[in-house]
Amino acid sequence: RLGFPRFFFLSNDELISILSHTKDFDKIQESMQKLFEYVNSIDVTSEFLITHMNDAEGEKVELINGINGDTPEIEDWLNSFEEEMKNTLKENTLKALETHNSMSKKQWFSEYPAQTVLIASQLIWTSQVTQSFKTTKANRLNLLQQKYLDLLDQLTDLIRQPISHLLRQLISSMLINQVHNRDIINQLIEGNASDENDFKWTKQLRYYVENGTSIVVKSINNCFEYSYEYAGNSTRLVITPLTDRCYQTLLAAFKQFLSGAPSGPAGTGKTETVRDCAKALGRPCVVYNCSEEVTPEQMSQFFAGLSSSGSWSCFDEFNRINIEVLSVIAQQVRSIQEAISSNSETFKLDARTLK
């Protein structure tokens, strides 16, 4: 588990079952979704070369460098796979950014993985708004607004055509993002935002490319690296003003090495909002349903996985946990938060020393 931290999220039985079938990829694929939420399966050649990752919707993403699955230990190729997943998405995003002007919309959408098309379009939107602040034309934002209204018309025309299921899924996510982008431009016009340091603009989730290679996401005065966790061609939440406020609050807490607790009635989308926020930053996010049976040992194992794999987590129904257990969990969380804020390389959690 210390060799490949995501194994902490599997039960002992599942882990033993995987370790006793290290070369049987069909057996490993059964637990793949618990390790990488949106990787439904992987394609392996007869020479044990891993070439593609596939999501549940049927999207296939070719890895730029194939991974050799014939390693002595299973965690060796799983670590290489995680690295390559990030590398593949990063390369594809930068390519999609370069080529977006030279292709038709439909061709551009089908050329790259859905996730990279969505990030690229957010990067383009951020740079267009920033550019329009820098030009001196009087109605610069109105021109941009018109551009986005035209884009939405194009997308709605596209989605009415007979297109593949995957393309339809991507365009509907794209529409959700672009409608929100249009609304933000409207707010900037109504609020007479004059430069890029205006709070009406800085409070948004903004995507930038830094040093030509790394993608960062900014919210208010906080800056986060995009983490390239594969999210497949999955659906996105409709973004409301409340969603935006949740993101701003959670990300501000995150920057102060704290956690956040969205509260509200059942079924209003608290968990989904956190998961969508993780998706917006390309982070892995594990949902854990708490019950009365939770023991401090189970929690310690789960926290060990979170700390060493860099995942986010959402604890559902946290209030169900017994009060005696909660006090132990509070100490575990405290020790993790102290380790993060003191910027330590390793720290001790119960009996384990973790990176």
Coordinates of C-alpha atoms in Angstrom, one line a residue:
R1 CA 0.0 0.0 0.0
L2 CA 2.8 2.4 0.7
G3 CA 4.2 1.6 -2.7
F4 CA 1.0 2.6 -4.4
P5 CA -1.1 4.7 -2.0
R6 CA -4.4 4.3 -3.8
F7 CA -4.4 0.7 -2.5
F8 CA -5.4 2.2 0.9
F9 CA -8.9 2.7 -0.6
L10 CA -9.4 -1.0 -1.2
S11 CA -10.5 -3.5 1.4
N12 CA -8.0 -6.1 2.5
D13 CA -9.9 -8.8 0.7
E14 CA -9.9 -6.9 -2.6
L15 CA -6.2 -6.2 -2.3
I16 CA -5.3 -9.8 -1.6
S17 CA -7.4 -10.9 -4.5
I18 CA -5.5 -8.4 -6.8
L19 CA -2.1 -9.5 -5.4
S20 CA -2.8 -13.1 -6.0
H21 CA -3.6 -12.4 -9.7
T22 CA -0.9 -9.9 -10.5
K23 CA -0.7 -10.9 -14.2
D24 CA -4.4 -11.5 -14.7
F25 CA -5.4 -8.1 -16.0
D26 CA -9.1 -9.0 -16.1
K27 CA -9.1 -9.5 -12.4
I28 CA -7.3 -6.2 -11.8
Q29 CA -9.8 -4.4 -14.0
E30 CA -12.6 -5.2 -11.6
S31 CA -11.1 -2.9 -9.0
M32 CA -9.8 -0.3 -11.5
Q33 CA -12.6 2.1 -10.8
K34 CA -11.9 2.2 -7.1
L35 CA -8.3 3.2 -7.8
F36 CA -9.0 5.6 -10.7
E37 CA -12.7 6.7 -10.5
Y38 CA -13.2 7.2 -14.3
V39 CA -10.9 4.6 -15.7
N40 CA -13.4 1.8 -16.4
S41 CA -10.9 -0.5 -18.1
I42 CA -7.5 -0.5 -19.8
D43 CA -6.4 -2.1 -23.1
V44 CA -3.5 -4.5 -22.8
T45 CA -1.7 -6.2 -25.7
S46 CA -0.5 -9.8 -25.6
E47 CA 3.0 -8.5 -24.7
F48 CA 1.5 -6.9 -21.5
L49 CA 1.8 -3.4 -23.0
I50 CA -0.9 -1.0 -21.7
T51 CA -2.0 1.2 -24.6
H52 CA -5.4 2.8 -23.9
M53 CA -7.6 3.8 -20.9
N54 CA -11.3 3.7 -21.3
D55 CA -14.1 5.3 -19.4
A56 CA -17.6 3.9 -18.7
E57 CA -19.2 5.9 -21.5
G58 CA -17.0 4.4 -24.1
E59 CA -14.3 7.1 -24.6
K60 CA -10.9 5.6 -25.5
V61 CA -7.8 7.6 -24.7
E62 CA -4.5 6.5 -26.2
L63 CA -1.6 6.8 -23.9
I64 CA 1.3 8.7 -25.5
N65 CA 3.9 6.3 -24.1
G66 CA 2.6 2.7 -23.7
I67 CA 3.2 1.3 -20.2
N68 CA 4.9 -2.0 -19.7
G69 CA 2.6 -4.1 -17.5
D70 CA 5.1 -6.9 -17.1
T71 CA 6.8 -5.6 -13.9
P72 CA 7.9 -7.7 -10.9
E73 CA 5.5 -5.8 -8.6
I74 CA 2.0 -4.6 -9.5
E75 CA 2.5 -1.2 -7.9
D76 CA 5.4 -0.5 -10.3
W77 CA 3.2 -0.4 -13.4
L78 CA 0.3 1.2 -11.5
N79 CA 2.6 4.1 -10.6
S80 CA 3.8 4.4 -14.2
F81 CA 0.2 4.3 -15.4
E82 CA -0.8 7.2 -13.0
E83 CA 2.2 9.2 -14.3
E84 CA 1.4 8.5 -17.9
M85 CA -2.3 9.3 -17.4
K86 CA -1.3 12.8 -16.3
N87 CA 1.3 13.2 -19.0
T88 CA -1.2 12.1 -21.8
L89 CA -3.9 14.6 -20.6
K90 CA -1.3 17.4 -20.3
E91 CA 0.1 16.9 -23.8
N92 CA -3.4 16.6 -25.3
T93 CA -4.6 19.8 -23.6
L94 CA -1.7 21.8 -25.0
K95 CA -2.2 20.4 -28.4
A96 CA -5.9 21.1 -28.3
L97 CA -5.1 24.7 -27.4
E98 CA -2.7 25.1 -30.4
T99 CA -5.1 23.6 -32.9
H100 CA -8.4 25.1 -31.9
N101 CA -8.4 27.8 -34.5
S102 CA -7.3 25.6 -37.4
M103 CA -10.1 23.1 -37.2
S104 CA -13.8 23.1 -37.4
K105 CA -15.6 22.9 -34.1
K106 CA -16.9 19.3 -34.7
Q107 CA -13.5 18.1 -35.8
W108 CA -11.8 19.7 -32.8
F109 CA -14.3 18.0 -30.4
S110 CA -13.7 14.6 -31.8
E111 CA -9.9 14.9 -32.2
Y112 CA -9.1 15.1 -28.4
P113 CA -10.3 13.5 -25.1
A114 CA -13.4 15.3 -23.8
Q115 CA -11.7 16.5 -20.6
T116 CA -8.9 18.2 -22.5
V117 CA -11.3 20.0 -24.9
L118 CA -13.2 21.3 -21.9
I119 CA -10.0 22.6 -20.1
A120 CA -8.8 24.1 -23.4
S121 CA -12.0 26.0 -23.9
Q122 CA -11.8 27.3 -20.3
L123 CA -8.2 28.5 -21.0
I124 CA -9.4 30.2 -24.2
W125 CA -12.3 31.9 -22.4
T126 CA -10.0 33.2 -19.6
S127 CA -7.5 34.6 -22.1
Q128 CA -10.2 36.2 -24.2
V129 CA -11.6 38.1 -21.2
T130 CA -8.2 39.1 -20.0
Q131 CA -7.3 40.3 -23.5
S132 CA -10.5 42.4 -23.7
F133 CA -9.6 44.1 -20.4
K134 CA -6.3 45.1 -22.0
T135 CA -7.7 46.6 -25.2
T136 CA -8.8 50.2 -25.1
K137 CA -12.0 49.8 -27.3
A138 CA -15.1 51.2 -25.6
N139 CA -17.4 48.2 -25.9
R140 CA -14.8 45.4 -25.9
L141 CA -16.7 43.2 -23.5
N142 CA -19.9 43.5 -25.6
L143 CA -18.0 42.2 -28.6
L144 CA -16.9 39.3 -26.6
Q145 CA -20.4 38.7 -25.3
Q146 CA -21.6 38.6 -28.9
K147 CA -18.9 36.1 -29.7
Y148 CA -20.2 33.8 -26.9
L149 CA -23.8 34.1 -28.0
D150 CA -22.7 33.0 -31.5
L151 CA -20.7 30.1 -30.0
L152 CA -23.8 28.9 -28.0
D153 CA -25.8 29.0 -31.3
Q154 CA -23.2 26.9 -33.0
L155 CA -23.2 24.4 -30.2
T156 CA -27.0 24.2 -30.1
D157 CA -27.0 23.6 -33.9
L158 CA -24.5 20.8 -33.5
I159 CA -26.4 19.1 -30.7
R160 CA -29.5 19.0 -32.8
Q161 CA -27.8 17.0 -35.5
P162 CA -27.5 13.2 -35.4
I163 CA -24.2 12.8 -33.6
S164 CA -22.5 10.1 -31.6
H165 CA -23.4 9.6 -28.0
L166 CA -19.9 10.6 -26.9
L167 CA -19.9 13.8 -28.9
R168 CA -23.4 14.7 -27.5
Q169 CA -22.1 14.2 -24.0
L170 CA -19.1 16.4 -24.6
I171 CA -21.2 19.2 -26.2
S172 CA -23.7 19.2 -23.4
S173 CA -20.9 19.6 -20.9
M174 CA -19.5 22.3 -23.1
L175 CA -22.9 24.1 -23.2
I176 CA -23.0 24.1 -19.4
N177 CA -19.6 25.7 -19.2
Q178 CA -20.2 28.2 -22.0
V179 CA -23.6 29.3 -20.6
H180 CA -21.8 30.0 -17.3
N181 CA -19.0 31.9 -19.1
R182 CA -21.6 34.0 -21.0
D183 CA -23.3 34.8 -17.7
I184 CA -20.0 35.9 -16.2
I185 CA -19.3 38.2 -19.2
N186 CA -22.8 39.7 -18.6
Q187 CA -22.0 40.3 -15.0
L188 CA -18.8 42.0 -15.9
I189 CA -20.6 44.3 -18.3
E190 CA -23.4 45.1 -15.8
G191 CA -20.8 45.7 -13.0
N192 CA -18.7 47.9 -15.3
A193 CA -15.6 45.8 -14.6
S194 CA -12.7 47.9 -15.9
D195 CA -9.5 45.8 -15.4
E196 CA -8.4 42.2 -14.7
N197 CA -7.9 43.0 -10.9
D198 CA -11.6 43.8 -10.5
F199 CA -13.1 41.5 -7.8
K200 CA -16.0 40.6 -10.1
W201 CA -13.4 38.9 -12.3
T202 CA -10.9 37.6 -9.8
K203 CA -13.5 35.7 -7.8
Q204 CA -14.2 33.4 -10.9
L205 CA -12.5 30.1 -11.5
R206 CA -9.9 31.2 -14.1
Y207 CA -7.5 28.9 -16.1
Y208 CA -4.1 30.0 -17.2
V209 CA -1.1 28.4 -18.9
E210 CA 2.2 29.2 -17.0
N211 CA 5.7 28.8 -18.5
G212 CA 4.1 27.4 -21.6
T213 CA 3.5 24.0 -20.0
S214 CA 1.8 23.9 -16.7
I215 CA -1.9 24.8 -16.3
V216 CA -3.0 26.6 -13.1
V217 CA -6.4 27.5 -11.9
K218 CA -6.9 30.7 -10.0
S219 CA -9.8 31.7 -7.6
I220 CA -9.7 35.0 -5.9
N221 CA -6.0 35.3 -4.9
N222 CA -5.4 31.6 -4.6
C223 CA -3.6 29.6 -7.2
F224 CA -3.9 25.8 -7.7
E225 CA -2.0 23.5 -10.1
Y226 CA -4.3 21.5 -12.4
S227 CA -3.7 17.8 -11.5
Y228 CA -4.8 16.0 -14.7
E229 CA -6.7 13.2 -13.0
Y230 CA -8.6 11.5 -15.9
A231 CA -12.3 12.4 -15.7
G232 CA -13.6 10.6 -18.8
N233 CA -16.4 12.0 -20.9
S234 CA -18.5 12.5 -17.8
T235 CA -21.4 14.9 -17.2
R236 CA -20.9 18.2 -15.5
L237 CA -23.1 20.0 -13.0
V238 CA -25.0 23.1 -14.0
I239 CA -23.2 26.0 -12.4
T240 CA -25.3 28.3 -10.3
P241 CA -24.3 31.3 -8.2
L242 CA -24.4 29.1 -5.2
T243 CA -22.0 26.6 -6.8
D244 CA -19.6 29.4 -7.4
R245 CA -19.8 30.5 -3.8
C246 CA -19.2 27.0 -2.6
Y247 CA -16.1 26.7 -4.8
Q248 CA -14.8 30.1 -3.6
T249 CA -15.3 29.1 0.1
L250 CA -13.9 25.6 -0.2
L251 CA -10.9 26.6 -2.2
A252 CA -10.1 29.5 0.2
A253 CA -10.3 27.0 3.1
F254 CA -8.1 24.6 1.2
K255 CA -5.4 27.3 0.7
Q256 CA -5.4 27.7 4.5
F257 CA -4.9 23.9 5.0
L258 CA -8.4 23.5 6.4
S259 CA -11.3 21.5 5.3
G260 CA -14.8 22.5 4.4
A261 CA -18.2 21.3 5.5
P262 CA -21.1 22.1 3.0
S263 CA -24.4 21.7 4.9
G264 CA -27.9 21.6 3.6
P265 CA -31.0 19.4 3.2
A266 CA -30.7 15.9 1.7
G267 CA -30.4 15.6 -2.1
T268 CA -29.4 19.2 -2.8
G269 CA -26.0 18.2 -4.3
K270 CA -23.4 18.8 -1.5
T271 CA -21.4 15.8 -2.4
E272 CA -21.7 16.4 -6.1
T273 CA -20.6 20.0 -5.7
V274 CA -17.4 18.9 -4.0
R275 CA -16.8 16.3 -6.7
D276 CA -17.4 18.8 -9.4
C277 CA -15.0 21.2 -7.7
A278 CA -12.4 18.4 -7.7
K279 CA -13.1 17.8 -11.4
A280 CA -12.6 21.5 -12.2
L281 CA -9.1 21.2 -10.7
G282 CA -8.4 17.8 -12.1
R283 CA -8.1 16.2 -8.7
P284 CA -9.0 12.6 -7.7
C285 CA -11.9 12.7 -5.3
V286 CA -13.0 9.7 -3.2
V287 CA -16.5 9.6 -1.6
Y288 CA -16.7 7.8 1.7
N289 CA -20.0 7.0 3.2
C290 CA -19.8 7.1 7.0
S291 CA -21.9 4.8 9.2
E292 CA -22.1 3.9 12.9
E293 CA -19.7 0.9 12.3
V294 CA -16.7 3.1 11.3
T295 CA -13.7 2.3 13.5
P296 CA -10.6 4.6 14.1
E297 CA -8.5 1.9 12.3
Q298 CA -10.5 2.1 9.1
M299 CA -10.4 5.8 9.2
S300 CA -6.6 5.8 9.8
Q301 CA -6.2 3.6 6.8
F302 CA -8.4 5.8 4.6
F303 CA -6.6 9.0 5.8
A304 CA -3.2 7.3 5.0
G305 CA -4.5 6.8 1.4
L306 CA -5.7 10.4 1.1
S307 CA -2.4 11.9 2.5
S308 CA 0.0 9.9 0.4
S309 CA -2.0 9.8 -2.9
G310 CA -3.0 13.5 -2.8
S311 CA -6.7 12.7 -3.3
W312 CA -9.5 14.8 -2.1
S313 CA -12.3 13.2 -0.2
C314 CA -15.9 13.7 0.7
F315 CA -17.2 12.2 3.9
D316 CA -20.9 11.7 3.5
E317 CA -23.2 11.6 6.6
F318 CA -20.3 12.4 8.8
N319 CA -22.7 13.0 11.7
R320 CA -23.5 9.2 11.9
I321 CA -20.1 8.3 13.3
N322 CA -20.1 7.5 17.0
I323 CA -19.0 10.3 19.3
E324 CA -16.1 8.2 20.7
V325 CA -14.8 7.5 17.3
L326 CA -15.2 11.2 16.2
S327 CA -12.7 12.4 18.8
V328 CA -10.1 10.0 17.5
I329 CA -10.8 11.1 13.9
A330 CA -10.5 14.7 14.9
Q331 CA -6.9 14.0 16.2
Q332 CA -6.1 12.2 12.9
V333 CA -7.3 15.1 10.8
R334 CA -5.4 17.5 13.0
S335 CA -2.1 15.7 12.6
I336 CA -2.6 15.7 8.8
Q337 CA -3.4 19.4 8.7
E338 CA -0.4 20.3 10.9
A339 CA 1.8 18.2 8.6
I340 CA 0.6 20.0 5.5
S341 CA 0.9 23.5 7.0
S342 CA 4.4 22.8 8.3
N343 CA 5.3 21.6 4.8
S344 CA 6.8 18.3 6.0
E345 CA 8.0 15.6 3.6
T346 CA 6.8 12.8 5.9
F347 CA 4.7 12.6 9.0
K348 CA 3.4 9.9 11.4
L349 CA -0.2 8.9 11.4
D350 CA -0.9 6.4 14.2
A351 CA 1.6 3.6 13.5
R352 CA 2.4 4.6 9.9
T353 CA 5.0 6.9 8.6
L354 CA 3.6 8.5 5.4
K355 CA 4.8 10.8 2.7

